[in-house]
RNA sequence: GGGCGCUUAGCUCAGUUGGUUCAGAGCAUUUGGUUUACACCCAAAGGGUCGGGGGUUCGAAUCCCUCAGCGCCCACCA
């Protein structure tokens, strides 16, 4: 036999992927069918495939492949995200290794480098997705910086501005003094660091008395504009309404009252520096304090720093303490553990800094998005537990800071024409801006050279929140055929970590720009962790090489490995052993095919009854499994669906069906049987296809029969047919009997192939006895009520008693033990039932069905006990 | 600090509205097997007071309270 005993994935994966592409099986265009659409969560354009992507995209592929087989017009739109911050940082770093500093480049030059980088590395990840079998419509590939996509973003900005939802405001941002840029909150890593807490005294105006504040950042003293105390703090009641004097600058500042101050912490007196601390900023706004910024962008003090101007903030921290000492204002210092924000990129200590940013008002657009998930259930989150998190965020939503001080991204379409803060217009092009500026300023002399576009770009999410709409160009051409057909999409598969950043905002965008939901189901995967429960990351180096895994185990196996452990919303502890399990499974499938393929067919042989019965049993089993699998899919229990298929193939198909139908060595199989087996196998391959597309397609093509469509990928999902519960019950019984005979052999050290006979009593017929004979190596399975006369072994299944004559000493000790154990168990069980039934409360309160059930249990158990006891007597 | 969630077999997890023998699955482990598809195999076995305590109920893994441990999100103490 030339077929290898082990499945070799490499040999088939590329072949079939190419074949699918060549035949345009993944392509979708609007037609009469119902659409089933998924938009991919666009990975970073310069990213490389990691385990999270594998999980995510395998799931999407499973959903889309099944939908395709179900007859939907399946459309999976792929693409990549420009990922402003991450990409810009990478480019900056790369330039640095080439000896180029970003600060030395013009915006245009920098963007040229960035595009070069993007064109070189961009899309690598999409190629990697193909390796795991993703059936995206690649002709639709989008990039968030494509001109069409850009236009959508700009149009949306203009639209929102015109609706009065976008405004300019001041906000405290994370400033990286080393890179001289703002960072998003996500790029700030908080670390516990031990530092000092300095106690310093401030004079009270018009008094001899002082008050003592505690601070970790003495260098910001020069920016103090108030002292804050808790109004309930009895120690300081006498200070209400007074002023204090900031040492060194000798500035008089008010003593304000706010419950924000923790009486317990430090001295209960807080110095307020609104320009350098987010909390102080809100105090400053609330109490209308002055904002004094004492820092330059590079982290040195500015002119407000007086004689410290030009010195680094950390040097000033030390010297200012010394100066305070000499002034007699220093009281003491304590060790203090505090969290310090560090830049993820440069490791520099972040300075909170107030700057001008663009904001989007969220309250009004959040409303329909909140209702859709919590009230109408138009959009479902899977699992449901995320609804609460979603609500919490949406109800407390704050305005969205959409500007970033970066170059790589969609530049904010705001053009300034004058010196005033309000001298700007919002327009899609500079020409248009000129027109508007002339109108707004009533100055026709303004020319293009007078216009200056805002330097900032938009937050990356400000483009990705449009993704389900913009990939179909639904912003620019709101009535085009594609958007009307594909939108709203069906399922979105993504991680819970971007529920707010992305999912919630897409929902808001959907209702804001199309008045419709963007998708109806959101499947939130877990985060892939290693076995210690740590998040997989490059820094930790605990992330397995995704492509390496495919290389080692095969794409199908890796997909199975991931799916076996992935319950929606639960983090999964990734274990390479799961891939091994997937590989073993692939091999099992492969060998099932090898077995079938190796049989000689003889069309003159009649089909044995056992084979005919086995097919009946399997067919019913299949339909029951199909019902379960479909139900699991409905509930997005993908791993359960896979496990059901796994067991269907491994246990029911291989261990039972094939074992029954396998012709004896050297014999041939009849035509009917082989056709039926292939038919059943093909149905399983269909179920398998979404999970294991490559191996299923490979085997499909080898065993396919003439009247069957070309490719599995476009074949139809099996249609559920009603199954016969009685058949299944009898089949279960068969399995129990076979198992019992096998046990009997084992206990008595009988050889596998030694023929035995089986007699049974208490039941006139045993269904599918031919199957039992074949699998348990019996010459007959017959009814007899006289089996007790002969020597042999006995076992019981349900109420039926079985007897195997054996002309040889059998080990009755085992049997005695077993019967006694069972008797004990049954008697205890019976007792508990009888207790229950004699409990008047139970009889009074429990529903009739439950009571009847208990009665039936009691009588069944009594019967069993009676049988066992008579058995016991006979053995003795 | 605020909010949410979790705790079931050695591991990863199922367990619908409380009610059949409901305590489950896969993997792992142990034992036994195989000249006739697959040792990436076959057949079987062991293994859990459902985190602790209390309550509601005729009846609790399931509902309530409480304690302990773990995790996530948000806001962060000068």
PDB file of N, CA and C (backbone and C1' of nucleotides) in Angstrom, chain A residues 6 216 262 265 270 279 339 388 570 581 584 587-588 591 594 637 647 650 659 665 826 829 839 841-842 845 847 857, chain B residues 3-5 12-15 19-21 25-27 31 36-44 58 73 76-78:
ATOM      1  N   UNK A   6       0.898   7.779   8.088  1.00  0.00           N
ATOM      2  CA  UNK A   6       0.690   9.021   8.826  1.00  0.00           C
ATOM      3  C   UNK A   6       0.317  10.131   7.858  1.00  0.00           C
ATOM      4  N   UNK A 216       5.299  64.193  46.681  1.00  0.00           N
ATOM      5  CA  UNK A 216       6.362  63.370  46.103  1.00  0.00           C
ATOM      6  C   UNK A 216       7.097  64.142  45.025  1.00  0.00           C
ATOM      7  N   UNK A 262      -7.898  63.240  51.086  1.00  0.00           N
ATOM      8  CA  UNK A 262      -7.941  62.159  52.054  1.00  0.00           C
ATOM      9  C   UNK A 262      -7.340  62.665  53.370  1.00  0.00           C
ATOM     10  N   UNK A 265      -4.217  60.771  54.630  1.00  0.00           N
ATOM     11  CA  UNK A 265      -2.951  60.722  53.932  1.00  0.00           C
ATOM     12  C   UNK A 265      -2.080  61.924  54.285  1.00  0.00           C
ATOM     13  N   UNK A 270      -3.131  69.172  50.871  1.00  0.00           N
ATOM     14  CA  UNK A 270      -2.668  68.817  49.542  1.00  0.00           C
ATOM     15  C   UNK A 270      -2.307  70.074  48.773  1.00  0.00           C
ATOM     16  N   UNK A 279      -5.571  64.925  38.799  1.00  0.00           N
ATOM     17  CA  UNK A 279      -6.534  65.215  39.864  1.00  0.00           C
ATOM     18  C   UNK A 279      -6.522  66.688  40.226  1.00  0.00           C
ATOM     19  N   UNK A 339       3.140  54.643  42.385  1.00  0.00           N
ATOM     20  CA  UNK A 339       3.135  54.133  41.016  1.00  0.00           C
ATOM     21  C   UNK A 339       3.576  55.238  40.073  1.00  0.00           C
ATOM     22  N   UNK A 388     -22.570  43.460  31.126  1.00  0.00           N
ATOM     23  CA  UNK A 388     -22.450  44.324  32.299  1.00  0.00           C
ATOM     24  C   UNK A 388     -21.249  45.256  32.184  1.00  0.00           C
ATOM     25  N   UNK A 570     -13.618  32.871  27.729  1.00  0.00           N
ATOM     26  CA  UNK A 570     -12.673  32.350  28.711  1.00  0.00           C
ATOM     27  C   UNK A 570     -11.268  32.425  28.149  1.00  0.00           C
ATOM     28  N   UNK A 581      -2.862  16.663  20.068  1.00  0.00           N
ATOM     29  CA  UNK A 581      -4.146  15.975  20.024  1.00  0.00           C
ATOM     30  C   UNK A 581      -4.801  16.191  18.664  1.00  0.00           C
ATOM     31  N   UNK A 584      -3.041  13.995  16.198  1.00  0.00           N
ATOM     32  CA  UNK A 584      -3.488  12.609  16.334  1.00  0.00           C
ATOM     33  C   UNK A 584      -4.859  12.403  15.710  1.00  0.00           C
ATOM     34  N   UNK A 587      -4.602  12.255  12.071  1.00  0.00           N
ATOM     35  CA  UNK A 587      -4.078  10.957  11.685  1.00  0.00           C
ATOM     36  C   UNK A 587      -5.135   9.865  11.760  1.00  0.00           C
ATOM     37  N   UNK A 588      -5.994   9.991  12.754  1.00  0.00           N
ATOM     38  CA  UNK A 588      -7.078   9.020  12.892  1.00  0.00           C
ATOM     39  C   UNK A 588      -8.002   9.092  11.671  1.00  0.00           C
ATOM     40  N   UNK A 591      -6.333   7.546   8.717  1.00  0.00           N
ATOM     41  CA  UNK A 591      -6.295   6.095   8.722  1.00  0.00           C
ATOM     42  C   UNK A 591      -7.666   5.468   8.503  1.00  0.00           C
ATOM     43  N   UNK A 594      -7.674   5.369   4.956  1.00  0.00           N
ATOM     44  CA  UNK A 594      -6.783   4.314   4.448  1.00  0.00           C
ATOM     45  C   UNK A 594      -7.448   2.950   4.546  1.00  0.00           C
ATOM     46  N   UNK A 637     -21.050  27.591  20.788  1.00  0.00           N
ATOM     47  CA  UNK A 637     -20.183  26.730  21.596  1.00  0.00           C
ATOM     48  C   UNK A 637     -19.347  25.911  20.628  1.00  0.00           C
ATOM     49  N   UNK A 647     -15.858  12.943  18.668  1.00  0.00           N
ATOM     50  CA  UNK A 647     -16.322  11.660  19.202  1.00  0.00           C
ATOM     51  C   UNK A 647     -17.121  10.881  18.161  1.00  0.00           C
ATOM     52  N   UNK A 650     -14.343   9.436  15.903  1.00  0.00           N
ATOM     53  CA  UNK A 650     -13.415   8.503  16.550  1.00  0.00           C
ATOM     54  C   UNK A 650     -14.166   7.295  17.126  1.00  0.00           C
ATOM     55  N   UNK A 659     -15.502  -1.057  12.704  1.00  0.00           N
ATOM     56  CA  UNK A 659     -15.138  -2.348  13.281  1.00  0.00           C
ATOM     57  C   UNK A 659     -16.161  -3.427  12.942  1.00  0.00           C
ATOM     58  N   UNK A 665     -10.125 -10.723   7.400  1.00  0.00           N
ATOM     59  CA  UNK A 665      -8.857 -10.646   6.683  1.00  0.00           C
ATOM     60  C   UNK A 665      -8.911 -11.489   5.409  1.00  0.00           C
ATOM     61  N   UNK A 826     -27.498  -0.564  45.403  1.00  0.00           N
ATOM     62  CA  UNK A 826     -28.922  -0.533  45.064  1.00  0.00           C
ATOM     63  C   UNK A 826     -29.789  -0.420  46.309  1.00  0.00           C
ATOM     64  N   UNK A 829     -29.655   3.012  47.538  1.00  0.00           N
ATOM     65  CA  UNK A 829     -30.410   3.841  46.601  1.00  0.00           C
ATOM     66  C   UNK A 829     -31.905   3.695  46.846  1.00  0.00           C
ATOM     67  N   UNK A 839     -41.866  10.654  52.822  1.00  0.00           N
ATOM     68  CA  UNK A 839     -41.867  12.021  53.340  1.00  0.00           C
ATOM     69  C   UNK A 839     -43.114  12.751  52.826  1.00  0.00           C
ATOM     70  N   UNK A 841     -44.086  15.709  53.089  1.00  0.00           N
ATOM     71  CA  UNK A 841     -43.820  17.012  52.475  1.00  0.00           C
ATOM     72  C   UNK A 841     -43.464  16.854  51.006  1.00  0.00           C
ATOM     73  N   UNK A 842     -42.639  15.819  50.756  1.00  0.00           N
ATOM     74  CA  UNK A 842     -42.231  15.574  49.378  1.00  0.00           C
ATOM     75  C   UNK A 842     -43.440  15.241  48.519  1.00  0.00           C
ATOM     76  N   UNK A 845     -45.569  18.364  47.966  1.00  0.00           N
ATOM     77  CA  UNK A 845     -45.047  19.513  47.231  1.00  0.00           C
ATOM     78  C   UNK A 845     -44.453  19.214  45.862  1.00  0.00           C
ATOM     79  N   UNK A 847     -43.864  17.925  42.136  1.00  0.00           N
ATOM     80  CA  UNK A 847     -44.774  17.705  41.011  1.00  0.00           C
ATOM     81  C   UNK A 847     -44.989  16.212  40.771  1.00  0.00           C
ATOM     82  N   UNK A 857     -38.586   4.356  39.795  1.00  0.00           N
ATOM     83  CA  UNK A 857     -37.228   4.035  40.201  1.00  0.00           C
ATOM     84  C   UNK A 857     -37.252   2.980  41.299  1.00  0.00           C
TER      85      UNK A 857
ATOM     86  P     G B   3     -19.172  49.041  44.062  1.00  0.00           P
ATOM     87  O5'   G B   3     -19.058  48.479  42.581  1.00  0.00           O
ATOM     88  C5'   G B   3     -19.908  48.986  41.557  1.00  0.00           C
ATOM     89  C4'   G B   3     -19.508  48.424  40.217  1.00  0.00           C
ATOM     90  C3'   G B   3     -19.595  46.918  40.072  1.00  0.00           C
ATOM     91  O3'   G B   3     -20.919  46.459  39.882  1.00  0.00           O
ATOM     92  C1'   G B   3     -17.557  47.659  39.170  1.00  0.00           C
ATOM     93  P     C B   4     -21.317  45.008  40.440  1.00  0.00           P
ATOM     94  O5'   C B   4     -20.621  44.028  39.408  1.00  0.00           O
ATOM     95  C5'   C B   4     -20.988  44.049  38.028  1.00  0.00           C
ATOM     96  C4'   C B   4     -20.030  43.230  37.217  1.00  0.00           C
ATOM     97  C3'   C B   4     -19.932  41.753  37.591  1.00  0.00           C
ATOM     98  O3'   C B   4     -21.023  40.990  37.121  1.00  0.00           O
ATOM     99  C1'   C B   4     -17.769  42.613  37.250  1.00  0.00           C
ATOM    100  P     G B   5     -21.502  39.738  37.991  1.00  0.00           P
ATOM    101  O5'   G B   5     -20.354  38.649  37.738  1.00  0.00           O
ATOM    102  C5'   G B   5     -20.194  38.079  36.444  1.00  0.00           C
ATOM    103  C4'   G B   5     -18.830  37.456  36.307  1.00  0.00           C
ATOM    104  C3'   G B   5     -18.587  36.199  37.116  1.00  0.00           C
ATOM    105  O3'   G B   5     -19.219  35.071  36.558  1.00  0.00           O
ATOM    106  C1'   G B   5     -16.685  37.589  37.216  1.00  0.00           C
ATOM    107  P     U B  12      -5.892  23.987  35.077  1.00  0.00           P
ATOM    108  O5'   U B  12      -6.673  23.791  33.700  1.00  0.00           O
ATOM    109  C5'   U B  12      -6.091  24.256  32.477  1.00  0.00           C
ATOM    110  C4'   U B  12      -7.033  23.973  31.342  1.00  0.00           C
ATOM    111  C3'   U B  12      -8.457  24.487  31.522  1.00  0.00           C
ATOM    112  O3'   U B  12      -8.555  25.862  31.220  1.00  0.00           O
ATOM    113  C1'   U B  12      -8.526  22.265  30.722  1.00  0.00           C
ATOM    114  P     C B  13      -9.709  26.733  31.885  1.00  0.00           P
ATOM    115  O5'   C B  13     -10.931  25.717  31.947  1.00  0.00           O
ATOM    116  C5'   C B  13     -12.229  26.141  31.692  1.00  0.00           C
ATOM    117  C4'   C B  13     -12.947  25.074  30.903  1.00  0.00           C
ATOM    118  C3'   C B  13     -14.427  24.945  31.204  1.00  0.00           C
ATOM    119  O3'   C B  13     -15.154  25.932  30.498  1.00  0.00           O
ATOM    120  C1'   C B  13     -13.460  22.792  31.098  1.00  0.00           C
ATOM    121  P     A B  14     -16.578  26.370  31.024  1.00  0.00           P
ATOM    122  O5'   A B  14     -17.481  25.294  30.282  1.00  0.00           O
ATOM    123  C5'   A B  14     -18.102  24.306  31.015  1.00  0.00           C
ATOM    124  C4'   A B  14     -18.881  23.433  30.094  1.00  0.00           C
ATOM    125  C3'   A B  14     -20.335  23.282  30.522  1.00  0.00           C
ATOM    126  O3'   A B  14     -21.162  24.198  29.854  1.00  0.00           O
ATOM    127  C1'   A B  14     -19.306  21.168  30.440  1.00  0.00           C
ATOM    128  P     G B  15     -22.153  25.128  30.666  1.00  0.00           P
ATOM    129  O5'   G B  15     -22.929  24.083  31.581  1.00  0.00           O
ATOM    130  C5'   G B  15     -23.992  23.303  31.044  1.00  0.00           C
ATOM    131  C4'   G B  15     -24.399  22.251  32.013  1.00  0.00           C
ATOM    132  C3'   G B  15     -24.946  22.733  33.351  1.00  0.00           C
ATOM    133  O3'   G B  15     -26.290  23.180  33.271  1.00  0.00           O
ATOM    134  C1'   G B  15     -23.420  21.008  33.735  1.00  0.00           C
ATOM    135  P     G B  19     -32.340  20.335  38.460  1.00  0.00           P
ATOM    136  O5'   G B  19     -33.331  19.295  39.152  1.00  0.00           O
ATOM    137  C5'   G B  19     -32.859  18.486  40.220  1.00  0.00           C
ATOM    138  C4'   G B  19     -33.665  17.237  40.280  1.00  0.00           C
ATOM    139  C3'   G B  19     -34.188  16.812  38.927  1.00  0.00           C
ATOM    140  O3'   G B  19     -33.976  15.429  38.744  1.00  0.00           O
ATOM    141  C1'   G B  19     -35.992  17.085  40.453  1.00  0.00           C
ATOM    142  P     U B  20     -32.563  14.917  38.472  1.00  0.00           P
ATOM    143  O5'   U B  20     -32.807  14.042  37.170  1.00  0.00           O
ATOM    144  C5'   U B  20     -32.218  12.757  37.150  1.00  0.00           C
ATOM    145  C4'   U B  20     -33.118  11.804  37.885  1.00  0.00           C
ATOM    146  C3'   U B  20     -32.527  10.404  38.014  1.00  0.00           C
ATOM    147  O3'   U B  20     -33.098   9.786  39.169  1.00  0.00           O
ATOM    148  C1'   U B  20     -34.350  10.345  36.511  1.00  0.00           C
ATOM    149  P     U B  21     -32.223   9.384  40.351  1.00  0.00           P
ATOM    150  O5'   U B  21     -30.907   9.090  39.471  1.00  0.00           O
ATOM    151  C5'   U B  21     -29.630   9.508  39.897  1.00  0.00           C
ATOM    152  C4'   U B  21     -28.584   8.846  39.025  1.00  0.00           C
ATOM    153  C3'   U B  21     -29.087   8.549  37.610  1.00  0.00           C
ATOM    154  O3'   U B  21     -27.980   8.651  36.730  1.00  0.00           O
ATOM    155  C1'   U B  21     -28.314   6.584  38.606  1.00  0.00           C
ATOM    156  P     A B  25     -17.702  10.742  31.417  1.00  0.00           P
ATOM    157  O5'   A B  25     -17.233  11.838  30.349  1.00  0.00           O
ATOM    158  C5'   A B  25     -18.026  12.086  29.195  1.00  0.00           C
ATOM    159  C4'   A B  25     -17.394  13.156  28.363  1.00  0.00           C
ATOM    160  C3'   A B  25     -15.912  12.964  28.082  1.00  0.00           C
ATOM    161  O3'   A B  25     -15.729  12.081  26.992  1.00  0.00           O
ATOM    162  C1'   A B  25     -16.287  15.185  28.788  1.00  0.00           C
ATOM    163  P     G B  26     -14.440  11.181  26.903  1.00  0.00           P
ATOM    164  O5'   G B  26     -13.320  12.219  26.464  1.00  0.00           O
ATOM    165  C5'   G B  26     -13.333  12.793  25.162  1.00  0.00           C
ATOM    166  C4'   G B  26     -12.299  13.884  25.101  1.00  0.00           C
ATOM    167  C3'   G B  26     -10.902  13.478  25.555  1.00  0.00           C
ATOM    168  O3'   G B  26     -10.188  12.844  24.516  1.00  0.00           O
ATOM    169  C1'   G B  26     -11.501  15.489  26.616  1.00  0.00           C
ATOM    170  P     C B  27      -9.136  11.727  24.839  1.00  0.00           P
ATOM    171  O5'   C B  27      -7.958  12.549  25.547  1.00  0.00           O
ATOM    172  C5'   C B  27      -7.186  13.487  24.814  1.00  0.00           C
ATOM    173  C4'   C B  27      -6.349  14.326  25.755  1.00  0.00           C
ATOM    174  C3'   C B  27      -5.372  13.561  26.633  1.00  0.00           C
ATOM    175  O3'   C B  27      -4.178  13.240  25.947  1.00  0.00           O
ATOM    176  C1'   C B  27      -6.545  15.127  27.955  1.00  0.00           C
ATOM    177  P     U B  31       1.032   0.204  35.092  1.00  0.00           P
ATOM    178  O5'   U B  31      -0.182  -0.779  34.786  1.00  0.00           O
ATOM    179  C5'   U B  31      -0.715  -1.611  35.811  1.00  0.00           C
ATOM    180  C4'   U B  31      -1.909  -2.366  35.282  1.00  0.00           C
ATOM    181  C3'   U B  31      -1.671  -3.161  34.005  1.00  0.00           C
ATOM    182  O3'   U B  31      -1.032  -4.407  34.258  1.00  0.00           O
ATOM    183  C1'   U B  31      -3.701  -1.972  33.812  1.00  0.00           C
ATOM    184  P     U B  36      -1.465  -6.463  12.532  1.00  0.00           P
ATOM    185  O5'   U B  36      -2.569  -6.498  11.397  1.00  0.00           O
ATOM    186  C5'   U B  36      -2.194  -6.320  10.026  1.00  0.00           C
ATOM    187  C4'   U B  36      -3.331  -6.746   9.138  1.00  0.00           C
ATOM    188  C3'   U B  36      -4.687  -6.165   9.503  1.00  0.00           C
ATOM    189  O3'   U B  36      -4.821  -4.877   8.929  1.00  0.00           O
ATOM    190  C1'   U B  36      -4.909  -8.483   9.113  1.00  0.00           C
ATOM    191  P     A B  37      -6.018  -3.952   9.334  1.00  0.00           P
ATOM    192  O5'   A B  37      -5.270  -2.551   9.304  1.00  0.00           O
ATOM    193  C5'   A B  37      -4.849  -1.991   8.063  1.00  0.00           C
ATOM    194  C4'   A B  37      -4.785  -0.504   8.199  1.00  0.00           C
ATOM    195  C3'   A B  37      -4.175  -0.032   9.506  1.00  0.00           C
ATOM    196  O3'   A B  37      -2.767   0.021   9.389  1.00  0.00           O
ATOM    197  C1'   A B  37      -6.215   1.128   9.091  1.00  0.00           C
ATOM    198  P     C B  38      -1.885  -0.401  10.653  1.00  0.00           P
ATOM    199  O5'   C B  38      -1.902   0.910  11.557  1.00  0.00           O
ATOM    200  C5'   C B  38      -1.353   2.128  11.039  1.00  0.00           C
ATOM    201  C4'   C B  38      -1.884   3.263  11.854  1.00  0.00           C
ATOM    202  C3'   C B  38      -1.637   3.150  13.353  1.00  0.00           C
ATOM    203  O3'   C B  38      -0.352   3.642  13.684  1.00  0.00           O
ATOM    204  C1'   C B  38      -3.874   3.828  12.930  1.00  0.00           C
ATOM    205  P     A B  39       0.757   2.738  14.404  1.00  0.00           P
ATOM    206  O5'   A B  39       1.046   3.321  15.854  1.00  0.00           O
ATOM    207  C5'   A B  39       0.126   4.075  16.600  1.00  0.00           C
ATOM    208  C4'   A B  39       0.791   4.403  17.932  1.00  0.00           C
ATOM    209  C3'   A B  39       2.306   4.292  17.973  1.00  0.00           C
ATOM    210  O3'   A B  39       2.812   5.283  18.860  1.00  0.00           O
ATOM    211  C1'   A B  39       1.380   2.798  19.521  1.00  0.00           C
ATOM    212  P     C B  40       3.160   6.682  18.425  1.00  0.00           P
ATOM    213  O5'   C B  40       1.701   7.355  18.313  1.00  0.00           O
ATOM    214  C5'   C B  40       1.146   8.200  19.356  1.00  0.00           C
ATOM    215  C4'   C B  40      -0.101   8.805  18.758  1.00  0.00           C
ATOM    216  C3'   C B  40      -0.887   7.739  17.981  1.00  0.00           C
ATOM    217  O3'   C B  40      -2.148   7.409  18.552  1.00  0.00           O
ATOM    218  C1'   C B  40      -0.228   9.575  16.545  1.00  0.00           C
ATOM    219  P     C B  41      -3.268   7.674  19.149  1.00  0.00           P
ATOM    220  O5'   C B  41      -4.169   6.437  18.741  1.00  0.00           O
ATOM    221  C5'   C B  41      -4.387   6.096  17.375  1.00  0.00           C
ATOM    222  C4'   C B  41      -4.538   4.597  17.272  1.00  0.00           C
ATOM    223  C3'   C B  41      -5.433   3.946  18.297  1.00  0.00           C
ATOM    224  O3'   C B  41      -6.799   4.150  17.993  1.00  0.00           O
ATOM    225  C1'   C B  41      -3.503   2.650  18.035  1.00  0.00           C
ATOM    226  P     C B  42      -7.851   4.271  19.157  1.00  0.00           P
ATOM    227  O5'   C B  42      -8.068   2.760  19.575  1.00  0.00           O
ATOM    228  C5'   C B  42      -8.532   1.819  18.631  1.00  0.00           C
ATOM    229  C4'   C B  42      -8.572   0.461  19.248  1.00  0.00           C
ATOM    230  C3'   C B  42      -9.251   0.385  20.603  1.00  0.00           C
ATOM    231  O3'   C B  42     -10.654   0.313  20.458  1.00  0.00           O
ATOM    232  C1'   C B  42      -7.223  -0.785  20.693  1.00  0.00           C
ATOM    233  P     A B  43     -11.591   0.896  21.596  1.00  0.00           P
ATOM    234  O5'   A B  43     -11.424  -0.173  22.755  1.00  0.00           O
ATOM    235  C5'   A B  43     -11.952  -1.472  22.600  1.00  0.00           C
ATOM    236  C4'   A B  43     -11.652  -2.273  23.831  1.00  0.00           C
ATOM    237  C3'   A B  43     -12.084  -1.632  25.133  1.00  0.00           C
ATOM    238  O3'   A B  43     -13.447  -1.874  25.386  1.00  0.00           O
ATOM    239  C1'   A B  43      -9.878  -2.431  25.342  1.00  0.00           C
ATOM    240  P     A B  44     -14.287  -0.868  26.257  1.00  0.00           P
ATOM    241  O5'   A B  44     -13.468  -0.866  27.624  1.00  0.00           O
ATOM    242  C5'   A B  44     -14.053  -1.371  28.788  1.00  0.00           C
ATOM    243  C4'   A B  44     -12.995  -1.674  29.807  1.00  0.00           C
ATOM    244  C3'   A B  44     -12.910  -0.704  30.975  1.00  0.00           C
ATOM    245  O3'   A B  44     -13.937  -0.934  31.906  1.00  0.00           O
ATOM    246  C1'   A B  44     -10.736  -1.251  30.239  1.00  0.00           C
ATOM    247  P     C B  58     -40.576  22.684  52.389  1.00  0.00           P
ATOM    248  O5'   C B  58     -39.885  21.265  52.120  1.00  0.00           O
ATOM    249  C5'   C B  58     -39.955  20.239  53.096  1.00  0.00           C
ATOM    250  C4'   C B  58     -39.510  18.934  52.480  1.00  0.00           C
ATOM    251  C3'   C B  58     -38.181  19.003  51.745  1.00  0.00           C
ATOM    252  O3'   C B  58     -37.099  18.827  52.632  1.00  0.00           O
ATOM    253  C1'   C B  58     -39.778  17.953  50.370  1.00  0.00           C
ATOM    254  P     C B  73      -7.616  43.840  32.318  1.00  0.00           P
ATOM    255  O5'   C B  73      -8.864  44.830  32.406  1.00  0.00           O
ATOM    256  C5'   C B  73      -9.842  44.844  31.372  1.00  0.00           C
ATOM    257  C4'   C B  73     -11.020  45.672  31.810  1.00  0.00           C
ATOM    258  C3'   C B  73     -10.693  47.088  32.257  1.00  0.00           C
ATOM    259  O3'   C B  73     -10.519  47.960  31.166  1.00  0.00           O
ATOM    260  C1'   C B  73     -12.157  46.105  33.813  1.00  0.00           C
ATOM    261  P     C B  76      -7.796  58.762  36.690  1.00  0.00           P
ATOM    262  O5'   C B  76      -6.880  57.752  37.506  1.00  0.00           O
ATOM    263  C5'   C B  76      -5.782  58.223  38.231  1.00  0.00           C
ATOM    264  C4'   C B  76      -5.959  57.912  39.684  1.00  0.00           C
ATOM    265  C3'   C B  76      -4.650  57.818  40.456  1.00  0.00           C
ATOM    266  O3'   C B  76      -4.232  59.105  40.890  1.00  0.00           O
ATOM    267  C1'   C B  76      -5.909  55.892  40.887  1.00  0.00           C
ATOM    268  P     C B  77      -2.673  59.409  40.974  1.00  0.00           P
ATOM    269  O5'   C B  77      -2.413  59.381  42.518  1.00  0.00           O
ATOM    270  C5'   C B  77      -3.453  59.036  43.349  1.00  0.00           C
ATOM    271  C4'   C B  77      -3.200  59.537  44.720  1.00  0.00           C
ATOM    272  C3'   C B  77      -1.969  58.947  45.383  1.00  0.00           C
ATOM    273  O3'   C B  77      -0.792  59.623  45.004  1.00  0.00           O
ATOM    274  C1'   C B  77      -3.845  58.916  46.856  1.00  0.00           C
ATOM    275  P     A B  78       0.573  58.860  45.057  1.00  0.00           P
ATOM    276  O5'   A B  78       1.640  60.004  45.392  1.00  0.00           O
ATOM    277  C5'   A B  78       1.387  60.952  46.419  1.00  0.00           C
ATOM    278  C4'   A B  78       0.722  62.132  45.820  1.00  0.00           C
ATOM    279  C3'   A B  78       1.534  63.401  45.972  1.00  0.00           C
ATOM    280  O3'   A B  78       1.813  63.913  44.666  1.00  0.00           O
ATOM    281  C1'   A B  78      -0.687  63.640  46.888  1.00  0.00           C
TER     282        A B  78
END
